[in-house]
Amino acid sequence: MPTIGEFAASDVAVYDALIKGGLAERPAREKLVLFAEAAAVLEKDGVPSGTPAKGFFVPGRVEVLGKHTDYAGGRSLLMAVSKSFCVVTVDRDDDKCRFFSTHADDQVTLTMGPEIEPIAGGHWTNYPATAVKRLSTNFSEGGLLGVDMSIACDIPVASGLSSSSAIFCGVWLALNARNGFDSRDAFKANITSPEDLMEYLGCNENGQNFKGLKGDKGVGTFGGSEDHTAIMSCTSGNLHLYSYCPTLNEAVLPFPDDLVFVIGVSGSIAEKTGDKMQDYNDAALLAKEAARTYIAGVKRDINPPHLANVIKDAKGDAEVVRRGIAAHFAAGGEAMFDETALIRRFDQFFAESEEIIPDFVASLKSRDMAKVSALVDKSQALTDTHLNNQVPETVFLAKSAREVGAVAASAFGAGFGGSVWACVPKDSAEGFMSEWQARYLAAYPKAGKQSEFFIDSPGPGAFELGAVVAK
């Protein structure tokens, strides 16, 4: 097991572990610096350099396709990125968790247990505190042991790269490594596959129950488990196709070696707090209400009552679903949204999950790049017209990426800000990125000050460095 001193000194064993975990040389060098910074924070707090330590790489993710589909049982196509949390922990012999960050001057100490309450005012530790509370509640049998956890991160703030979900995954990895939660009866009775674990981590964030594991209030969003699935399962060089409710791995799609992704972080902050949380949650509520009104309209029980199962009930016929929703309103039924809004939300879901994603997978396999381009253009257009979750900055980024020469480009994540991916030939990526960024800075100088552009390829999901070193 590496020591704090080895992490802080950027020891070659740490670099080797990052390479063995699936990172390419450039991102491995970048992460080596972050692990050193995280370890240095613990050294500064008095942890001796010879103390055994664990390191965890926890990436962000890009949702290539699958806009607001996961919580309604739909499909998404995912990749992990090199931007990440780099977490260094040392074991404690009590039930305290101390959280440190290279981006904050303060540290917070939590006593593990269901009594944990987040600090008021949107403190940076509220997400890890929520994660610790849920794990402490679900797996308290056998006692609870804490860690000192230092976090370094290069995921741009509120960029749509899913930093919030990465925190939940990182806390799980760290506390499971300390406590062996996955060997406890409550875990084995409820979590029987990697897909179960990823869905459970999604429930940690949204607060829902998972089988016999009791939920809590979470962080206030109504999201699914897409982000946690990408972060925990993706592999280098591949796109991963999943469906949800329950989580199911449908395919692993090798990404062409001659293509890369250029990510444009708009600098328009994609928050999931305050008013933006309600906007985000409305997309989920529209999907839920569309399913509910169809079920009421056709007078049949469908369980779970989400849009993917509604489509199965309608034998894949979108018009049957539209008629079912309309029948509910024709009979005087009520809903949180009007009929037009619910049908529009269903139409976006059906197109994205049932048509665009399967056709994209087939087209990329056959290298029909004209079809790939058209499918992504359609997905992006529906995001703007049917989900209504775009801002001018992300609309401009997607449009200008295509004008500069991207094979395809799309906004991703919750929306209401965030980022856009552009798929381009590897040998022209640097020139493309320079021109794309220049156009954006000229059009949106204010947001551009907070923007960030980088080149990336599908990377590995989360892993423990010590476990890689030991292999």
PDB file of C-alpha atoms in Angstrom, residues 21-22 78-80 229-240 252-253 457-462:
ATOM      1  CA  GLY A  21      -5.818   1.623 -14.141  1.00  0.00           C
ATOM      2  CA  GLY A  22      -6.346   2.678 -17.746  1.00  0.00           C
ATOM      3  CA  LEU A  78     -21.723   7.037 -21.710  1.00  0.00           C
ATOM      4  CA  MET A  79     -18.016   7.606 -21.313  1.00  0.00           C
ATOM      5  CA  ALA A  80     -15.744   8.538 -18.438  1.00  0.00           C
ATOM      6  CA  THR A 229     -23.128   4.030 -13.704  1.00  0.00           C
ATOM      7  CA  ALA A 230     -20.673   5.825 -15.981  1.00  0.00           C
ATOM      8  CA  ILE A 231     -18.333   6.751 -13.147  1.00  0.00           C
ATOM      9  CA  MET A 232     -18.204   3.239 -11.708  1.00  0.00           C
ATOM     10  CA  SER A 233     -18.233   1.105 -14.864  1.00  0.00           C
ATOM     11  CA  CYS A 234     -16.735   2.789 -17.923  1.00  0.00           C
ATOM     12  CA  THR A 235     -13.566   1.469 -19.541  1.00  0.00           C
ATOM     13  CA  SER A 236     -10.805   3.033 -21.609  1.00  0.00           C
ATOM     14  CA  GLY A 237     -11.462   3.346 -25.313  1.00  0.00           C
ATOM     15  CA  ASN A 238     -15.149   2.454 -25.111  1.00  0.00           C
ATOM     16  CA  LEU A 239     -18.610   3.968 -25.012  1.00  0.00           C
ATOM     17  CA  HIS A 240     -21.030   2.088 -22.747  1.00  0.00           C
ATOM     18  CA  VAL A 252     -19.860  -1.857 -25.024  1.00  0.00           C
ATOM     19  CA  LEU A 253     -18.990   0.110 -28.151  1.00  0.00           C
ATOM     20  CA  SER A 457     -10.976  10.161 -25.146  1.00  0.00           C
ATOM     21  CA  PRO A 458     -13.135   7.575 -23.362  1.00  0.00           C
ATOM     22  CA  GLY A 459     -11.321   6.700 -20.144  1.00  0.00           C
ATOM     23  CA  PRO A 460     -11.556   4.336 -17.186  1.00  0.00           C
ATOM     24  CA  GLY A 461     -14.129   4.413 -14.446  1.00  0.00           C
ATOM     25  CA  ALA A 462     -13.304   4.788 -10.773  1.00  0.00           C
TER      26      ALA A 462
END
